[in-house]
PDB file of C-alpha atoms in Angstrom:
ATOM      1  CA  MET C   1      42.630 -25.129 -20.384  1.00 89.00           C
ATOM      2  CA  LYS C   2      44.514 -22.189 -21.041  1.00 95.00           C
ATOM      3  CA  LYS C   3      47.500 -22.569 -23.547  1.00 98.00           C
ATOM      4  CA  VAL C   4      51.188 -20.969 -22.210  1.00 98.00           C
ATOM      5  CA  ILE C   5      54.432 -20.744 -23.817  1.00 98.00           C
ATOM      6  CA  ILE C   6      57.080 -20.524 -20.906  1.00 98.00           C
ATOM      7  CA  ILE C   7      59.815 -17.885 -21.854  1.00 98.00           C
ATOM      8  CA  GLY C   8      62.837 -19.494 -21.539  1.00 98.00           C
ATOM      9  CA  ALA C   9      63.717 -22.914 -20.925  1.00 97.00           C
ATOM     10  CA  SER C  10      66.259 -23.205 -17.499  1.00 96.00           C
ATOM     11  CA  GLY C  11      65.884 -22.966 -13.798  1.00 96.00           C
ATOM     12  CA  HIS C  12      63.755 -20.492 -12.926  1.00 97.00           C
ATOM     13  CA  SER C  13      61.484 -22.199 -15.820  1.00 98.00           C
ATOM     14  CA  ALA C  14      61.887 -25.361 -14.364  1.00 98.00           C
ATOM     15  CA  GLU C  15      60.264 -24.140 -10.759  1.00 97.00           C
ATOM     16  CA  ILE C  16      57.297 -22.524 -12.972  1.00 98.00           C
ATOM     17  CA  THR C  17      56.750 -25.595 -14.680  1.00 98.00           C
ATOM     18  CA  ASP C  18      56.522 -27.426 -11.070  1.00 97.00           C
ATOM     19  CA  TYR C  19      54.608 -24.373 -10.418  1.00 97.00           C
ATOM     20  CA  ILE C  20      51.798 -24.813 -12.969  1.00 97.00           C
ATOM     21  CA  THR C  21      51.733 -29.174 -12.059  1.00 96.00           C
ATOM     22  CA  HIS C  22      51.169 -28.268  -8.323  1.00 96.00           C
ATOM     23  CA  TYR C  23      48.476 -25.536  -9.984  1.00 96.00           C
ATOM     24  CA  ASN C  24      46.531 -28.672 -12.520  1.00 96.00           C
ATOM     25  CA  ASN C  25      46.308 -30.727  -9.343  1.00 94.00           C
ATOM     26  CA  SER C  26      44.151 -27.697  -7.677  1.00 92.00           C
ATOM     27  CA  VAL C  27      41.845 -27.164 -10.142  1.00 90.00           C
ATOM     28  CA  ALA C  28      39.057 -28.024 -11.931  1.00 86.00           C
ATOM     29  CA  PRO C  29      40.085 -29.342 -15.919  1.00 87.00           C
ATOM     30  CA  GLU C  30      39.372 -25.950 -16.915  1.00 87.00           C
ATOM     31  CA  LEU C  31      40.964 -23.667 -15.436  1.00 87.00           C
ATOM     32  CA  CYS C  32      44.336 -26.042 -16.157  1.00 95.00           C
ATOM     33  CA  PHE C  33      47.226 -24.057 -17.965  1.00 97.00           C
ATOM     34  CA  ASP C  34      48.658 -26.166 -21.292  1.00 97.00           C
ATOM     35  CA  VAL C  35      51.937 -26.221 -21.745  1.00 98.00           C
ATOM     36  CA  VAL C  36      52.468 -25.848 -25.355  1.00 97.00           C
ATOM     37  CA  GLY C  37      56.031 -25.555 -24.950  1.00 98.00           C
ATOM     38  CA  TYR C  38      59.471 -23.663 -24.162  1.00 98.00           C
ATOM     39  CA  ILE C  39      61.915 -20.959 -25.788  1.00 98.00           C
ATOM     40  CA  ASP C  40      64.970 -20.034 -25.541  1.00 98.00           C
ATOM     41  CA  ASP C  41      67.795 -18.700 -27.375  1.00 96.00           C
ATOM     42  CA  ASN C  42      70.012 -21.579 -25.835  1.00 94.00           C
ATOM     43  CA  LYS C  43      68.802 -24.941 -26.498  1.00 95.00           C
ATOM     44  CA  GLU C  44      71.568 -26.415 -23.731  1.00 95.00           C
ATOM     45  CA  ASN C  45      69.459 -24.934 -21.417  1.00 95.00           C
ATOM     46  CA  TYR C  46      66.429 -26.708 -22.221  1.00 97.00           C
ATOM     47  CA  ASP C  47      68.274 -29.688 -22.512  1.00 96.00           C
ATOM     48  CA  SER C  48      69.259 -29.949 -19.116  1.00 95.00           C
ATOM     49  CA  TYR C  49      65.571 -30.122 -17.341  1.00 95.00           C
ATOM     50  CA  SER C  50      63.410 -33.484 -17.858  1.00 90.00           C
ATOM     51  CA  PHE C  51      60.559 -31.318 -19.461  1.00 96.00           C
ATOM     52  CA  VAL C  52      57.381 -33.106 -20.857  1.00 96.00           C
ATOM     53  CA  SER C  53      56.346 -30.184 -23.646  1.00 98.00           C
ATOM     54  CA  PRO C  54      59.042 -29.749 -26.667  1.00 98.00           C
ATOM     55  CA  TYR C  55      61.414 -26.954 -27.378  1.00 98.00           C
ATOM     56  CA  LEU C  56      60.150 -24.573 -30.136  1.00 98.00           C
ATOM     57  CA  GLY C  57      63.020 -22.807 -31.014  1.00 97.00           C
ATOM     58  CA  THR C  58      64.619 -19.420 -29.748  1.00 98.00           C
ATOM     59  CA  ILE C  59      62.914 -16.487 -27.971  1.00 97.00           C
ATOM     60  CA  GLN C  60      64.483 -14.425 -31.506  1.00 94.00           C
ATOM     61  CA  ASP C  61      62.831 -15.824 -33.739  1.00 96.00           C
ATOM     62  CA  HIS C  62      59.355 -16.897 -32.534  1.00 97.00           C
ATOM     63  CA  GLU C  63      56.343 -16.294 -33.734  1.00 97.00           C
ATOM     64  CA  VAL C  64      53.771 -15.063 -31.442  1.00 97.00           C
ATOM     65  CA  SER C  65      51.442 -16.976 -31.042  1.00 96.00           C
ATOM     66  CA  GLU C  66      47.699 -15.708 -30.830  1.00 95.00           C
ATOM     67  CA  GLU C  67      46.229 -18.988 -29.432  1.00 96.00           C
ATOM     68  CA  ALA C  68      48.604 -19.098 -26.332  1.00 98.00           C
ATOM     69  CA  GLU C  69      49.003 -16.977 -23.790  1.00 98.00           C
ATOM     70  CA  TYR C  70      52.871 -16.902 -22.746  1.00 98.00           C
ATOM     71  CA  ILE C  71      54.684 -16.531 -18.474  1.00 98.00           C
ATOM     72  CA  MET C  72      58.088 -15.016 -18.227  1.00 98.00           C
ATOM     73  CA  GLY C  73      60.520 -18.136 -17.259  1.00 97.00           C
ATOM     74  CA  ILE C  74      63.580 -15.792 -17.184  1.00 97.00           C
ATOM     75  CA  ALA C  75      64.917 -14.453 -13.734  1.00 94.00           C
ATOM     76  CA  ASN C  76      67.703 -12.377 -14.701  1.00 93.00           C
ATOM     77  CA  ILE C  77      66.125  -8.912 -14.383  1.00 92.00           C
ATOM     78  CA  GLN C  78      68.326  -7.572 -16.764  1.00 90.00           C
ATOM     79  CA  PHE C  79      65.876  -9.414 -19.849  1.00 94.00           C
ATOM     80  CA  ARG C  80      63.225  -9.676 -18.206  1.00 96.00           C
ATOM     81  CA  ARG C  81      61.573  -6.109 -19.031  1.00 96.00           C
ATOM     82  CA  THR C  82      62.728  -5.733 -22.754  1.00 97.00           C
ATOM     83  CA  ILE C  83      61.936  -9.208 -23.819  1.00 98.00           C
ATOM     84  CA  VAL C  84      58.232  -8.871 -22.144  1.00 98.00           C
ATOM     85  CA  GLU C  85      57.914  -5.153 -23.900  1.00 97.00           C
ATOM     86  CA  ASN C  86      59.388  -6.890 -27.107  1.00 97.00           C
ATOM     87  CA  PHE C  87      56.454  -9.334 -27.212  1.00 98.00           C
ATOM     88  CA  LEU C  88      53.595  -7.056 -26.583  1.00 98.00           C
ATOM     89  CA  GLN C  89      54.414  -5.153 -29.292  1.00 97.00           C
ATOM     90  CA  LYS C  90      54.202  -8.228 -31.371  1.00 97.00           C
ATOM     91  CA  GLY C  91      50.849  -8.890 -30.096  1.00 97.00           C
ATOM     92  CA  ALA C  92      51.616 -11.061 -27.466  1.00 98.00           C
ATOM     93  CA  LYS C  93      49.275 -12.377 -24.406  1.00 98.00           C
ATOM     94  CA  PHE C  94      50.610 -12.995 -20.886  1.00 98.00           C
ATOM     95  CA  ALA C  95      49.006 -14.645 -18.329  1.00 98.00           C
ATOM     96  CA  THR C  96      49.141 -14.888 -14.409  1.00 98.00           C
ATOM     97  CA  LEU C  97      50.257 -17.306 -12.586  1.00 97.00           C
ATOM     98  CA  ILE C  98      49.181 -17.768  -8.584  1.00 97.00           C
ATOM     99  CA  HIS C  99      49.829 -21.035  -6.897  1.00 96.00           C
ATOM    100  CA  PRO C 100      46.990 -23.000  -5.026  1.00 94.00           C
ATOM    101  CA  SER C 101      49.704 -21.962  -1.655  1.00 96.00           C
ATOM    102  CA  ALA C 102      49.452 -18.611  -1.753  1.00 98.00           C
ATOM    103  CA  ILE C 103      47.716 -16.285   0.546  1.00 98.00           C
ATOM    104  CA  VAL C 104      46.126 -13.685  -1.618  1.00 98.00           C
ATOM    105  CA  SER C 105      44.241 -11.210   0.289  1.00 98.00           C
ATOM    106  CA  PRO C 106      40.493 -10.703  -1.406  1.00 98.00           C
ATOM    107  CA  SER C 107      41.238  -7.540  -1.268  1.00 98.00           C
ATOM    108  CA  ALA C 108      44.800  -7.361  -2.906  1.00 98.00           C
ATOM    109  CA  ILE C 109      44.541  -6.501  -6.760  1.00 98.00           C
ATOM    110  CA  VAL C 110      47.501  -8.611  -8.818  1.00 98.00           C
ATOM    111  CA  GLY C 111      48.083  -7.519 -12.298  1.00 98.00           C
ATOM    112  CA  GLU C 112      49.422  -8.926 -15.547  1.00 97.00           C
ATOM    113  CA  GLY C 113      52.479 -11.452 -16.308  1.00 98.00           C
ATOM    114  CA  CYS C 114      52.272 -12.038 -12.856  1.00 98.00           C
ATOM    115  CA  VAL C 115      53.815 -15.104 -11.135  1.00 98.00           C
ATOM    116  CA  VAL C 116      52.880 -15.891  -7.604  1.00 98.00           C
ATOM    117  CA  ALA C 117      55.241 -18.935  -5.838  1.00 98.00           C
ATOM    118  CA  HIS C 118      54.645 -21.206  -3.239  1.00 97.00           C
ATOM    119  CA  ASN C 119      53.935 -20.270   0.260  1.00 98.00           C
ATOM    120  CA  ALA C 120      53.384 -16.298  -0.434  1.00 98.00           C
ATOM    121  CA  SER C 121      51.582 -14.271   1.254  1.00 98.00           C
ATOM    122  CA  ILE C 122      50.149 -10.824  -0.107  1.00 98.00           C
ATOM    123  CA  GLY C 123      48.025  -8.446   2.313  1.00 98.00           C
ATOM    124  CA  PRO C 124      44.925  -6.797   2.515  1.00 98.00           C
ATOM    125  CA  LYS C 125      44.725  -4.338  -0.121  1.00 98.00           C
ATOM    126  CA  ALA C 126      48.351  -4.422  -1.471  1.00 98.00           C
ATOM    127  CA  ILE C 127      48.126  -3.404  -5.221  1.00 98.00           C
ATOM    128  CA  ILE C 128      50.376  -5.486  -7.629  1.00 98.00           C
ATOM    129  CA  GLY C 129      51.847  -4.555 -10.863  1.00 98.00           C
ATOM    130  CA  ASN C 130      52.004  -5.985 -14.277  1.00 98.00           C
ATOM    131  CA  PHE C 131      55.020  -8.395 -15.182  1.00 98.00           C
ATOM    132  CA  ASN C 132      56.157  -9.381 -10.875  1.00 98.00           C
ATOM    133  CA  MET C 133      58.024 -12.544 -10.020  1.00 98.00           C
ATOM    134  CA  LEU C 134      56.583 -12.648  -6.655  1.00 98.00           C
ATOM    135  CA  ASN C 135      58.922 -16.001  -5.372  1.00 98.00           C
ATOM    136  CA  SER C 136      58.783 -18.718  -2.382  1.00 97.00           C
ATOM    137  CA  ARG C 137      57.978 -17.778   1.302  1.00 98.00           C
ATOM    138  CA  CYS C 138      58.076 -13.451   0.600  1.00 98.00           C
ATOM    139  CA  THR C 139      55.543 -11.584   1.646  1.00 98.00           C
ATOM    140  CA  ILE C 140      53.569  -8.053   0.943  1.00 98.00           C
ATOM    141  CA  GLY C 141      52.055  -6.518   4.111  1.00 98.00           C
ATOM    142  CA  HIS C 142      48.861  -4.063   4.121  1.00 98.00           C
ATOM    143  CA  ASP C 143      48.046  -1.300   1.802  1.00 98.00           C
ATOM    144  CA  SER C 144      51.601  -1.971   0.233  1.00 98.00           C
ATOM    145  CA  THR C 145      52.033  -0.812  -3.519  1.00 98.00           C
ATOM    146  CA  ILE C 146      54.337  -2.540  -6.039  1.00 98.00           C
ATOM    147  CA  GLY C 147      54.765  -1.421  -9.897  1.00 98.00           C
ATOM    148  CA  ASN C 148      56.287  -3.385 -13.206  1.00 98.00           C
ATOM    149  CA  PHE C 149      58.926  -5.789 -13.721  1.00 98.00           C
ATOM    150  CA  ASN C 150      59.729  -6.486  -9.834  1.00 98.00           C
ATOM    151  CA  PHE C 151      61.446  -9.771  -8.818  1.00 98.00           C
ATOM    152  CA  ILE C 152      60.972  -9.757  -5.401  1.00 98.00           C
ATOM    153  CA  GLY C 153      63.171 -13.726  -4.037  1.00 97.00           C
ATOM    154  CA  PRO C 154      62.307 -16.061  -2.152  1.00 98.00           C
ATOM    155  CA  GLN C 155      61.381 -15.375   1.584  1.00 98.00           C
ATOM    156  CA  VAL C 156      61.440 -11.629   1.093  1.00 98.00           C
ATOM    157  CA  VAL C 157      59.121  -9.088   3.458  1.00 98.00           C
ATOM    158  CA  LEU C 158      58.189  -6.199   2.092  1.00 98.00           C
ATOM    159  CA  SER C 159      56.520  -5.110   5.661  1.00 98.00           C
ATOM    160  CA  GLY C 160      52.606  -3.090   5.593  1.00 98.00           C
ATOM    161  CA  PHE C 161      52.524   0.424   3.170  1.00 98.00           C
ATOM    162  CA  THR C 162      55.986  -0.310   1.251  1.00 98.00           C
ATOM    163  CA  LYS C 163      55.943   1.485  -1.738  1.00 98.00           C
ATOM    164  CA  VAL C 164      58.208   0.063  -4.399  1.00 98.00           C
ATOM    165  CA  GLY C 165      58.625   1.172  -8.041  1.00 98.00           C
ATOM    166  CA  ASN C 166      59.632  -1.095 -11.324  1.00 98.00           C
ATOM    167  CA  ASN C 167      62.241  -3.331 -12.105  1.00 97.00           C
ATOM    168  CA  ASN C 168      64.079  -3.510  -8.649  1.00 98.00           C
ATOM    169  CA  MET C 169      65.793  -6.829  -7.807  1.00 98.00           C
ATOM    170  CA  PHE C 170      65.308  -8.246  -3.838  1.00 98.00           C
ATOM    171  CA  GLY C 171      67.854 -10.676  -2.868  1.00 97.00           C
ATOM    172  CA  VAL C 172      66.828 -13.247  -0.951  1.00 97.00           C
ATOM    173  CA  ASN C 173      65.558 -12.240   2.656  1.00 97.00           C
ATOM    174  CA  SER C 174      65.528  -9.208   1.865  1.00 97.00           C
ATOM    175  CA  ALA C 175      63.226  -7.283   4.133  1.00 97.00           C
ATOM    176  CA  THR C 176      62.013  -3.570   4.237  1.00 98.00           C
ATOM    177  CA  ILE C 177      60.585  -1.948   7.576  1.00 98.00           C
ATOM    178  CA  PRO C 178      57.290  -0.302   7.411  1.00 98.00           C
ATOM    179  CA  THR C 179      56.365   2.633   4.956  1.00 98.00           C
ATOM    180  CA  ILE C 180      59.636   2.970   3.115  1.00 97.00           C
ATOM    181  CA  GLU C 181      59.952   3.918  -0.296  1.00 98.00           C
ATOM    182  CA  ILE C 182      61.853   2.384  -3.083  1.00 98.00           C
ATOM    183  CA  GLY C 183      62.249   3.765  -6.811  1.00 98.00           C
ATOM    184  CA  ASP C 184      63.197   2.353  -9.751  1.00 98.00           C
ATOM    185  CA  ASN C 185      65.841   0.044 -11.124  1.00 97.00           C
ATOM    186  CA  ASN C 186      67.509  -0.401  -7.456  1.00 97.00           C
ATOM    187  CA  THR C 187      69.809  -4.453  -6.368  1.00 97.00           C
ATOM    188  CA  ILE C 188      68.565  -4.710  -2.608  1.00 96.00           C
ATOM    189  CA  ALA C 189      71.493  -7.544  -1.816  1.00 95.00           C
ATOM    190  CA  ALA C 190      70.467 -10.501  -0.534  1.00 95.00           C
ATOM    191  CA  GLY C 191      69.867  -9.944   4.225  1.00 94.00           C
ATOM    192  CA  MET C 192      69.490  -6.957   3.580  1.00 95.00           C
ATOM    193  CA  ILE C 193      66.484  -4.496   5.643  1.00 95.00           C
ATOM    194  CA  ILE C 194      66.327  -1.343   4.326  1.00 96.00           C
ATOM    195  CA  THR C 195      65.396   1.362   6.954  1.00 95.00           C
ATOM    196  CA  LYS C 196      65.390   4.119   4.776  1.00 94.00           C
ATOM    197  CA  THR C 197      64.285   5.772   1.346  1.00 95.00           C
ATOM    198  CA  VAL C 198      66.374   3.529  -1.411  1.00 96.00           C
ATOM    199  CA  LYS C 199      65.567   6.561  -4.542  1.00 96.00           C
ATOM    200  CA  ASP C 200      66.782   4.852  -8.391  1.00 97.00           C
ATOM    201  CA  ASN C 201      69.936   2.730  -9.536  1.00 96.00           C
ATOM    202  CA  GLU C 202      70.981   2.530  -6.593  1.00 95.00           C
ATOM    203  CA  THR C 203      72.631  -1.024  -4.924  1.00 94.00           C
ATOM    204  CA  HIS C 204      72.774  -1.713  -1.875  1.00 92.00           C
ATOM    205  CA  PHE C 205      74.276  -4.659   0.127  1.00 87.00           C
ATOM    206  CA  TYR C 206      76.231  -5.227   3.308  1.00 80.00           C
ATOM    207  CA  ARG C 207      79.954  -3.740   2.907  1.00 71.00           C
ATOM    208  CA  PHE C 208      81.193  -5.268   6.354  1.00 66.00           C
ATOM    209  CA  LYS C 209      80.384  -8.772   7.816  1.00 64.00           C
ATOM    210  CA  GLU C 210      80.891 -10.012  11.336  1.00 65.00           C
ATOM    211  CA  LYS C 211      81.346 -13.364  11.812  1.00 61.00           C
ATOM    212  CA  VAL C 212      81.478 -15.160  15.300  1.00 63.00           C
ATOM    213  CA  VAL C 213      82.228 -18.564  16.212  1.00 71.00           C
ATOM    214  CA  ILE C 214      81.999 -19.382  19.598  1.00 72.00           C
ATOM    215  CA  THR C 215      83.758 -22.636  20.469  1.00 63.00           C
TER     216      THR C 215
END
């Protein structure tokens, strides 16, 4: 059984806790995750959820454990990379969690510290870097490459041969057409369909939206 500490103790951490529960019910006991506890700079986050495992204190004051691995449970992309890199410098090891309902091609590669949520799909020869969050029902097409520290929202579809850099945020239901390249530090708003190259440090959103009501 692998001992893990979850960084963060709010909604995203609660979802990851559910993933672990489902995972533990689907594998042999020796492969299960044992959640040692949660760390969060705001204990009120922890108090808002009925976690079974204890609150272990703040992220800032936490001493890295040699006996446990870590899972990033904070959704805010502004903090994820900084915290992970700080913990790595202190010697932390990070676990990779793949929900049992996810479909991962045998030829795909999933890196360190990734979380792959329920009903996600990773296609043939896809390469997923380190510390990525692949949320529920997202699809990573065949031959796609994703860098590090990306947050892929629910039901995102990255078509085949998509190339994604580092530290990007993909909102719910966003998508790419095949062979699109996306650089670093971008925000793709919910529902956006990316049809052209995205460079670095850009935000893509719909400026105008039309609502039609038929009566």
